[in-house]
Each structure stands twice: as C-alpha cells, then as structure tokens.
Short mmCIF file of C-alpha atoms in Angstrom, two decimals:
data_model
loop_
_atom_site.label_atom_id
_atom_site.label_comp_id
_atom_site.label_asym_id
_atom_site.label_seq_id
_atom_site.Cartn_x
_atom_site.Cartn_y
_atom_site.Cartn_z
CA UNK Y 1 -62.40 229.22 -149.75
CA UNK Y 2 -61.52 227.00 -152.72
CA UNK Y 3 -62.62 228.18 -156.15
CA UNK Y 4 -65.37 226.06 -157.71
CA UNK Y 5 -63.78 224.89 -160.93
CA UNK Y 6 -67.15 223.65 -162.19
CA UNK Y 7 -68.27 227.28 -162.48
CA UNK Y 8 -65.13 228.15 -164.44
CA UNK Y 9 -65.60 225.05 -166.59
CA UNK Y 10 -69.25 225.91 -167.29
CA UNK Y 11 -68.32 229.52 -168.14
CA UNK Y 12 -65.59 228.23 -170.45
CA UNK Y 13 -67.95 225.86 -172.23
CA UNK Y 14 -70.58 228.61 -172.53
CA UNK Y 15 -67.95 230.96 -173.99
CA UNK Y 16 -66.87 228.32 -176.53
CA UNK Y 17 -70.54 227.89 -177.41
CA UNK Y 18 -70.93 231.65 -177.94
CA UNK Y 19 -67.91 231.59 -180.27
CA UNK Y 20 -69.59 228.79 -182.23
CA UNK Y 21 -72.88 230.70 -182.35
CA UNK Y 22 -71.14 233.78 -183.74
CA UNK Y 23 -69.18 231.62 -186.16
CA UNK Y 24 -72.47 230.19 -187.41
CA UNK Y 25 -74.66 233.31 -187.44
CA UNK Y 26 -72.22 235.96 -188.69
CA UNK Y 27 -69.73 234.73 -191.28
CA UNK Y 28 -71.64 231.43 -191.30
CA UNK Y 29 -74.59 233.15 -192.97
CA UNK Y 30 -72.71 232.71 -196.26
CA UNK Y 31 -72.35 228.93 -196.16
CA UNK Y 32 -73.72 227.14 -193.06
CA UNK Y 33 -77.22 225.60 -193.43
CA UNK Y 34 -79.99 227.24 -191.39
CA UNK Y 35 -80.58 224.01 -189.43
CA UNK Y 36 -77.04 224.01 -188.08
CA UNK Y 37 -77.21 227.70 -187.19
CA UNK Y 38 -80.36 227.09 -185.16
CA UNK Y 39 -78.86 224.09 -183.35
CA UNK Y 40 -75.91 226.28 -182.33
CA UNK Y 41 -78.32 228.14 -180.04
CA UNK Y 42 -78.86 225.10 -177.79
CA UNK Y 43 -76.18 226.36 -175.37
CA UNK Y 44 -76.64 230.10 -175.40
CA UNK Y 45 -76.27 233.27 -173.38
CA UNK Y 46 -78.88 232.28 -170.76
CA UNK Y 47 -76.16 230.11 -169.21
CA UNK Y 48 -74.13 233.20 -168.32
CA UNK Y 49 -77.05 234.74 -166.44
CA UNK Y 50 -77.59 231.47 -164.56
CA UNK Y 51 -73.90 231.24 -163.64
CA UNK Y 52 -74.00 234.87 -162.47
CA UNK Y 53 -76.92 233.99 -160.24
CA UNK Y 54 -75.08 231.03 -158.71
CA UNK Y 55 -72.02 233.15 -157.91
CA UNK Y 56 -73.87 236.27 -156.69
CA UNK Y 57 -74.74 237.12 -153.11
CA UNK Y 58 -76.48 239.85 -151.12
CA UNK Y 59 -73.39 241.99 -150.52
CA UNK Y 60 -74.25 245.27 -152.25
CA UNK Y 61 -70.80 246.83 -151.86
CA UNK Y 62 -69.07 243.79 -153.36
CA UNK Y 63 -71.55 243.57 -156.24
CA UNK Y 64 -71.36 247.27 -157.07
CA UNK Y 65 -67.56 247.14 -156.91
CA UNK Y 66 -67.56 244.20 -159.34
CA UNK Y 67 -69.95 246.05 -161.68
CA UNK Y 68 -67.86 249.24 -161.53
CA UNK Y 69 -64.68 247.29 -162.22
CA UNK Y 70 -66.35 245.58 -165.19
CA UNK Y 71 -67.59 248.94 -166.50
CA UNK Y 72 -64.07 250.39 -166.38
CA UNK Y 73 -62.63 247.28 -168.09
CA UNK Y 74 -65.35 247.62 -170.73
CA UNK Y 75 -64.52 251.31 -171.25
CA UNK Y 76 -60.82 250.52 -171.61
CA UNK Y 77 -61.69 247.90 -174.24
CA UNK Y 78 -64.04 250.08 -176.30
CA UNK Y 79 -61.51 252.94 -176.18
CA UNK Y 80 -58.91 250.56 -177.60
CA UNK Y 81 -61.46 249.33 -180.17
CA UNK Y 82 -62.35 252.90 -181.15
CA UNK Y 83 -58.75 253.84 -181.97
CA UNK Y 84 -58.12 250.48 -183.66
CA UNK Y 85 -61.11 251.12 -185.93
CA UNK Y 86 -60.14 254.77 -186.51
CA UNK Y 87 -56.48 254.14 -187.32
CA UNK Y 88 -57.42 251.37 -189.74
CA UNK Y 89 -59.66 253.84 -191.59
CA UNK Y 90 -56.87 256.44 -191.67
CA UNK Y 91 -54.49 253.77 -192.94
CA UNK Y 92 -56.93 252.77 -195.70
CA UNK Y 93 -57.71 256.33 -196.76
CA UNK Y 94 -54.05 257.40 -196.71
CA UNK Y 95 -52.46 254.45 -198.50
CA UNK Y 96 -55.39 253.35 -200.64
CA UNK Y 97 -58.76 255.02 -201.20
CA UNK Y 98 -62.34 255.33 -200.03
CA UNK Y 99 -63.30 252.81 -202.71
CA UNK Y 100 -60.78 250.32 -201.32
CA UNK Y 101 -62.18 250.74 -197.80
CA UNK Y 102 -65.77 250.35 -198.99
CA UNK Y 103 -64.76 247.21 -200.87
CA UNK Y 104 -63.04 245.94 -197.70
CA UNK Y 105 -66.17 246.51 -195.60
CA UNK Y 106 -68.39 244.89 -198.24
CA UNK Y 107 -66.88 241.57 -197.13
CA UNK Y 108 -69.25 241.69 -194.14
CA UNK Y 109 -72.30 241.84 -196.42
CA UNK Y 110 -74.70 244.64 -197.24
CA UNK Y 111 -76.43 244.39 -193.85
CA UNK Y 112 -73.28 245.69 -192.13
CA UNK Y 113 -72.28 248.36 -194.63
CA UNK Y 114 -69.89 250.96 -193.18
CA UNK Y 115 -71.62 254.28 -192.45
CA UNK Y 116 -68.93 256.49 -190.91
CA UNK Y 117 -65.74 256.05 -192.97
CA UNK Y 118 -63.75 259.23 -192.35
CA UNK Y 119 -60.32 260.42 -191.27
CA UNK Y 120 -62.08 262.53 -188.62
CA UNK Y 121 -62.62 260.64 -185.32
CA UNK Y 122 -66.30 259.97 -184.63
CA UNK Y 123 -66.08 260.80 -180.92
CA UNK Y 124 -69.82 260.49 -180.48
CA UNK Y 125 -69.49 256.75 -181.16
CA UNK Y 126 -67.04 256.38 -178.29
CA UNK Y 127 -69.34 258.33 -175.99
CA UNK Y 128 -72.28 256.17 -177.01
CA UNK Y 129 -70.27 253.01 -176.35
CA UNK Y 130 -69.37 254.25 -172.86
CA UNK Y 131 -73.11 254.69 -172.21
CA UNK Y 132 -73.94 251.27 -173.71
CA UNK Y 133 -75.53 252.49 -176.91
CA UNK Y 134 -73.87 250.04 -179.25
CA UNK Y 135 -73.46 251.88 -182.52
CA UNK Y 136 -71.58 249.75 -185.04
CA UNK Y 137 -67.80 249.47 -185.15
CA UNK Y 138 -67.29 249.29 -188.92
CA UNK Y 139 -64.06 247.28 -188.87
CA UNK Y 140 -65.32 244.78 -186.26
CA UNK Y 141 -69.12 244.53 -186.65
CA UNK Y 142 -69.54 241.41 -184.51
CA UNK Y 143 -68.26 243.21 -181.39
CA UNK Y 144 -71.21 245.53 -180.91
CA UNK Y 145 -73.59 242.83 -182.07
CA UNK Y 146 -72.50 240.83 -179.02
CA UNK Y 147 -72.78 243.55 -176.40
CA UNK Y 148 -76.55 243.53 -175.80
CA UNK Y 149 -75.71 240.85 -173.21
CA UNK Y 150 -73.57 243.24 -171.18
CA UNK Y 151 -76.24 245.91 -170.78
CA UNK Y 152 -78.79 243.35 -169.59
CA UNK Y 153 -76.22 241.89 -167.20
CA UNK Y 154 -75.59 245.27 -165.56
CA UNK Y 155 -79.32 245.84 -165.09
CA UNK Y 156 -80.19 242.44 -163.66
CA UNK Y 157 -77.07 242.37 -161.44
CA UNK Y 158 -78.30 245.57 -159.76
CA UNK Y 159 -81.90 244.35 -159.46
CA UNK Y 160 -80.70 240.93 -158.34
CA UNK Y 161 -78.49 242.13 -155.50
CA UNK Y 162 -81.18 244.56 -154.28
CA UNK Y 163 -83.71 241.72 -154.14
CA UNK Y 164 -81.26 239.37 -152.39
CA UNK Y 165 -80.25 242.08 -149.91
CA UNK Y 166 -83.59 243.63 -148.99
CA UNK Y 167 -86.11 240.89 -149.81
CA UNK Y 168 -84.26 237.63 -149.04
CA UNK Y 169 -87.42 235.88 -147.81
CA UNK Y 170 -89.44 236.91 -150.85
CA UNK Y 171 -87.10 235.82 -153.64
CA UNK Y 172 -89.61 233.22 -154.81
CA UNK Y 173 -92.23 235.94 -155.17
CA UNK Y 174 -89.92 237.93 -157.43
CA UNK Y 175 -89.19 234.80 -159.47
CA UNK Y 176 -92.94 234.29 -159.85
CA UNK Y 177 -93.43 237.94 -160.80
CA UNK Y 178 -90.75 237.75 -163.50
CA UNK Y 179 -92.20 234.54 -164.93
CA UNK Y 180 -95.75 235.93 -164.90
CA UNK Y 181 -94.61 239.12 -166.64
CA UNK Y 182 -92.78 237.05 -169.26
CA UNK Y 183 -95.92 234.97 -169.81
CA UNK Y 184 -98.15 238.03 -170.04
CA UNK Y 185 -95.82 239.68 -172.56
CA UNK Y 186 -96.02 236.55 -174.71
CA UNK Y 187 -99.76 235.98 -174.44
CA UNK Y 188 -100.41 239.63 -175.29
CA UNK Y 189 -97.55 240.48 -177.67
CA UNK Y 190 -99.07 243.89 -178.40
CA UNK Y 191 -98.12 244.82 -174.83
CA UNK Y 192 -94.58 243.44 -175.06
CA UNK Y 193 -92.53 246.47 -173.94
CA UNK Y 194 -89.61 247.80 -175.92
CA UNK Y 195 -86.17 248.40 -174.46
CA UNK Y 196 -84.76 246.07 -171.81
CA UNK Y 197 -87.92 245.15 -169.85
CA UNK Y 198 -88.60 241.93 -171.72
CA UNK Y 199 -85.00 240.79 -171.43
CA UNK Y 200 -84.73 241.55 -167.72
CA UNK Y 201 -88.08 239.94 -166.85
CA UNK Y 202 -86.93 236.56 -168.21
CA UNK Y 203 -83.22 236.65 -167.40
CA UNK Y 204 -83.77 238.00 -163.87
CA UNK Y 205 -85.95 234.94 -163.21
CA UNK Y 206 -83.06 232.71 -164.37
CA UNK Y 207 -80.62 234.70 -162.23
CA UNK Y 208 -82.76 234.32 -159.09
CA UNK Y 209 -83.58 230.65 -159.70
CA UNK Y 210 -79.87 229.95 -160.09
CA UNK Y 211 -79.15 231.83 -156.88
CA UNK Y 212 -81.70 229.62 -155.09
CA UNK Y 213 -79.81 226.60 -156.44
CA UNK Y 214 -76.55 227.80 -154.92
CA UNK Y 215 -74.87 225.01 -152.95
CA UNK Y 216 -77.69 222.56 -153.72
CA UNK Y 217 -77.80 219.40 -155.78
CA UNK Y 218 -80.70 218.16 -157.87
CA UNK Y 219 -81.72 214.68 -156.63
CA UNK Y 220 -80.95 211.87 -159.06
CA UNK Y 221 -84.59 210.78 -159.10
CA UNK Y 222 -85.67 214.24 -160.30
CA UNK Y 223 -83.35 214.29 -163.32
CA UNK Y 224 -85.48 212.08 -165.65
CA UNK Y 225 -88.55 214.10 -164.65
CA UNK Y 226 -86.86 217.40 -165.51
CA UNK Y 227 -85.71 216.19 -168.92
CA UNK Y 228 -89.18 214.73 -169.56
CA UNK Y 229 -90.68 218.16 -168.87
CA UNK Y 230 -88.18 219.76 -171.27
CA UNK Y 231 -89.02 217.16 -173.96
CA UNK Y 232 -92.77 217.72 -173.43
CA UNK Y 233 -92.29 221.49 -173.76
CA UNK Y 234 -90.39 221.05 -177.03
CA UNK Y 235 -93.05 218.69 -178.41
CA UNK Y 236 -95.77 221.19 -177.46
CA UNK Y 237 -93.83 224.03 -179.11
CA UNK Y 238 -93.59 222.21 -182.45
CA UNK Y 239 -97.22 221.10 -182.22
CA UNK Y 240 -98.53 224.59 -181.39
CA UNK Y 241 -96.31 226.75 -183.60
CA UNK Y 242 -95.62 224.24 -186.36
CA UNK Y 243 -92.31 222.89 -187.62
CA UNK Y 244 -91.39 226.24 -189.19
CA UNK Y 245 -90.84 227.68 -185.69
CA UNK Y 246 -87.52 225.80 -185.71
CA UNK Y 247 -86.17 228.28 -188.25
CA UNK Y 248 -87.42 231.27 -186.25
CA UNK Y 249 -85.76 230.50 -182.92
CA UNK Y 250 -83.19 233.27 -183.34
CA UNK Y 251 -85.90 235.81 -184.20
CA UNK Y 252 -87.63 234.85 -180.94
CA UNK Y 253 -84.45 235.56 -178.99
CA UNK Y 254 -84.53 239.37 -179.31
CA UNK Y 255 -86.35 239.85 -176.97
CA UNK Y 256 -86.88 236.33 -175.53
CA UNK Y 257 -90.24 234.86 -176.45
CA UNK Y 258 -91.78 231.48 -175.59
CA UNK Y 259 -90.17 229.43 -178.43
CA UNK Y 260 -86.67 230.65 -177.52
CA UNK Y 261 -87.38 230.23 -173.79
CA UNK Y 262 -88.41 226.61 -174.36
CA UNK Y 263 -85.36 226.09 -176.61
CA UNK Y 264 -83.07 227.29 -173.78
CA UNK Y 265 -84.56 224.92 -171.17
CA UNK Y 266 -82.33 222.00 -172.16
CA UNK Y 267 -79.09 223.88 -171.56
CA UNK Y 268 -80.29 225.40 -168.29
CA UNK Y 269 -81.50 222.02 -167.03
CA UNK Y 270 -78.15 220.44 -167.95
CA UNK Y 271 -76.26 223.21 -166.14
CA UNK Y 272 -78.24 222.67 -162.93
CA UNK Y 273 -78.13 218.87 -163.18
CA UNK Y 274 -74.33 218.88 -163.43
CA UNK Y 275 -73.91 221.54 -160.72
CA UNK Y 276 -72.45 219.93 -157.56
CA UNK Y 277 -72.42 216.61 -159.46
CA UNK Y 278 -69.70 217.03 -162.10
CA UNK Y 279 -66.43 217.51 -160.24
CA UNK Y 280 -63.65 219.43 -161.99
CA UNK Y 281 -60.50 218.85 -159.94
CA UNK Y 282 -57.79 220.33 -162.15
CA UNK Y 283 -57.49 223.52 -164.12
CA UNK Y 284 -57.49 223.07 -167.88
CA UNK Y 285 -57.96 224.88 -171.19
CA UNK Y 286 -61.70 225.30 -170.62
CA UNK Y 287 -61.43 226.55 -167.02
CA UNK Y 288 -58.80 229.06 -168.20
CA UNK Y 289 -61.34 230.45 -170.66
CA UNK Y 290 -63.97 230.52 -167.89
CA UNK Y 291 -61.70 232.45 -165.53
CA UNK Y 292 -61.09 235.04 -168.26
CA UNK Y 293 -64.55 234.86 -169.80
CA UNK Y 294 -65.03 238.61 -170.17
CA UNK Y 295 -61.80 239.00 -172.17
CA UNK Y 296 -62.74 236.05 -174.37
CA UNK Y 297 -66.18 237.59 -174.85
CA UNK Y 298 -64.54 240.81 -176.00
CA UNK Y 299 -62.00 238.91 -178.12
CA UNK Y 300 -64.50 236.71 -179.93
CA UNK Y 301 -66.23 239.80 -181.33
CA UNK Y 302 -62.96 240.79 -183.00
CA UNK Y 303 -62.03 237.27 -184.08
CA UNK Y 304 -65.52 236.54 -185.43
CA UNK Y 305 -65.16 239.67 -187.57
CA UNK Y 306 -61.71 238.68 -188.85
CA UNK Y 307 -62.75 235.19 -189.98
CA UNK Y 308 -65.02 236.75 -192.61
CA UNK Y 309 -61.88 237.27 -194.68
CA UNK Y 310 -61.15 233.55 -194.61
CA UNK Y 311 -64.74 232.47 -195.26
CA UNK Y 312 -65.37 234.59 -198.35
CA UNK Y 313 -62.55 233.17 -200.53
CA UNK Y 314 -62.97 229.57 -199.28
CA UNK Y 315 -66.74 229.12 -199.21
CA UNK Y 316 -66.93 227.94 -202.81
CA UNK Y 317 -63.92 225.62 -202.55
CA UNK Y 318 -64.70 223.47 -199.49
CA UNK Y 319 -67.62 221.41 -198.16
CA UNK Y 320 -69.59 223.59 -195.73
CA UNK Y 321 -69.09 221.26 -192.75
CA UNK Y 322 -65.31 221.14 -193.22
CA UNK Y 323 -65.13 224.91 -193.62
CA UNK Y 324 -67.28 225.34 -190.50
CA UNK Y 325 -64.92 223.20 -188.41
CA UNK Y 326 -61.88 225.01 -189.82
CA UNK Y 327 -63.33 228.47 -189.18
CA UNK Y 328 -64.46 227.56 -185.67
CA UNK Y 329 -61.00 226.25 -184.74
CA UNK Y 330 -59.36 229.38 -186.20
CA UNK Y 331 -61.90 231.56 -184.38
CA UNK Y 332 -61.09 229.93 -181.03
CA UNK Y 333 -57.34 230.26 -181.61
CA UNK Y 334 -57.69 233.91 -182.61
CA UNK Y 335 -59.93 234.59 -179.60
CA UNK Y 336 -57.31 232.99 -177.33
CA UNK Y 337 -54.52 235.19 -178.74
CA UNK Y 338 -56.62 238.37 -178.77
CA UNK Y 339 -57.90 237.75 -175.22
CA UNK Y 340 -54.31 237.52 -173.98
CA UNK Y 341 -53.56 240.82 -175.71
CA UNK Y 342 -56.69 242.46 -174.30
CA UNK Y 343 -55.66 241.47 -170.78
CA UNK Y 344 -52.41 243.38 -171.31
CA UNK Y 345 -54.35 246.37 -172.69
CA UNK Y 346 -56.60 246.22 -169.62
CA UNK Y 347 -53.60 246.11 -167.28
CA UNK Y 348 -52.10 249.12 -169.06
CA UNK Y 349 -55.41 250.98 -168.87
CA UNK Y 350 -55.66 250.43 -165.11
CA UNK Y 351 -52.05 251.57 -164.64
CA UNK Y 352 -52.80 254.78 -166.57
CA UNK Y 353 -55.88 255.40 -164.41
CA UNK Y 354 -53.86 254.76 -161.25
CA UNK Y 355 -51.18 257.19 -162.47
CA UNK Y 356 -53.84 259.85 -163.12
CA UNK Y 357 -55.38 259.20 -159.70
CA UNK Y 358 -52.08 259.77 -157.94
CA UNK Y 359 -51.33 262.91 -159.92
CA UNK Y 360 -54.76 264.46 -159.37
CA UNK Y 361 -54.87 263.41 -155.70
CA UNK Y 362 -51.70 265.37 -155.00
#
C-alpha cells in the first residue's frame, strides 16, 4: 500500500505551524505584538488529532503497539533531556557559580524561574516525566510546556481504538456525546471538569470525525457552504463575546472552550477540504518533517528554548517583524538539526534496550 504523502505533508505543515506558535508565544512574548501571536494559533494542535483520526483503525494490537513504541521513544528522549539539563547545571556550578546559573535562567523571564538548581540529580523529575507529569526542565522550559499534547493523544488513542473496535456502528453516537459534553461544559463552566476530561471530550470528537472522513472527499459544492459556516461562527463569536475575545483565544485553549473551538474550525475545515483533493506526488522538505513529526516535536521544544538567547540581545536593535522572521527561520533550522540528533539518540536507546533484553532473556 502506497504511503499517502498528503498526510505527511499536512503533518509537516502542522509541525512548522507549531514551531511558529512556540516562536511567537515563548520568546516572542518579549517583542511580537499580541495580534500576531493570536493569529499564529490559526493552524494549531487540533490538526494533529485530526490526522491521527484519519490514519487510525480498529486494530487494537497495532494501536497499542504504536502507543507503546511512542512511550518508549518518549522515555528515551526525556532521559536524554534529564541528563542534558543536569550536566549543564553541574557545568555551571563547577566552572561558574549559582549566581551565574540564575542569571542564565533569568533569560527565560520570571515566569519560568529555575526551581531545582543543584548538583544532585532530581530523580523524581525523571520519574514524573515517565508518568507524564510534566514538571519543568529548567534549561529547556519550552519542552515540557509542549507535552500536554502527548498525554491527551495517549488517552484519546486508547478511547478511539476501543470505540472503533467494539462500537463501529455507533461512532456517530460517540461523536455526538463528545460534542454535547463539550457544549455542556461551556454552557455551565462551573461544571467544567479539571484534568483531561475537557480536552478529551473535544479532541476525541475531532479524532472520530476525521476517522469517518477516511478515504472520502468533500464534494466541491459543499466547500463554500462549509467556509460560510466557519465565517458565520467567527462573526457570532465576536458579536457575542466582544472584540476583546480575540486577545483571549490562547486562554480559551487550556482547556478548549467555545472561542478557541470556533477559532480552530478554519484549519480543520481546510485540512478536510484538501484531503483526497491536494495530491502530493513527491517527497520534499515538508513531507520529511511530517514523517519524523514526533522527533521534530521533541526538537522544537529544545530549539524554542535556545532562541531566547538570540531574542534577548536583538529585540531592541531590530524591527519586530524582521526579528520574528529571523528567529523563526533559525528555530526551524535548529529543530531540523536537533531532530536528526534525537533520531540517533532514539536508535541508540533502542539498541541498549535490545542488548538488555538479550542479556536478561538468557
């Protein structure tokens, strides 16, 4: 079966969009106007859940194997990150001083102040990371700020495959249930549950809708209608909430509330409209990113942390738009280099595990 390069292309474009979002919302907080930061959310993480839905099936064994493999890859990465963070702190404390390290970490702003600077390994942080409790990595704060997506993905992948396997004729009912729950949580915000329930209710609906779209093509006549509905929803949002809601889109993302849900409709509609319509016939830079999306997702957390040290000295010496373009290009290049390195770390990690398996099996 030939690989659908459109899926790789869409994943690649979504990954590039995430890099731009983290360029705008992390180091960009120092110099990028709020309007531009909000517009960066047009193509956001909801696309990944939709693409997961399109590529998922009802094979439980295959899905659980993929999840387990991703979990091990994630654990290899956070182990590498843990020692990278720890050895940098030892380096700073040995060759310089605690004051130097604190000054180094102050580059990220007071919101991300380092809390565990020590030459003693904080093993509890590594354990928490394994269990998807994303305590901050002081040297690379953007990494753990990105990982909320991964926990939600694991949850909805399990729920999704169980629904597709055991209730294939009732998928629409589950979509309706998820949408109703999302609506109820928004109408009665005092009942909006904490934890992951609100995230999964919305994103599982996207996952299942995308799965229903698998192999299908939206009729050309329906496209103007769909975009008209999206435009009407946006007009209603600004009329009902007022123009100031524009600046609160990101606050309505965690967990997803109606303004953010409406904001994400344009990107989701575009994804489905182009599916089985836009033909990608050759592999390219974007499809390469899509094929290795998880490593680029890991890498952009590191690269988006590193670019702080370029932004801080340059923010007063360049127009914001020029600096934004420069930092984004550098961020993408760094992510590309780091992702290649992380693939080698992952390969090494799997070889170590295979070595241990053979030794313990004998």
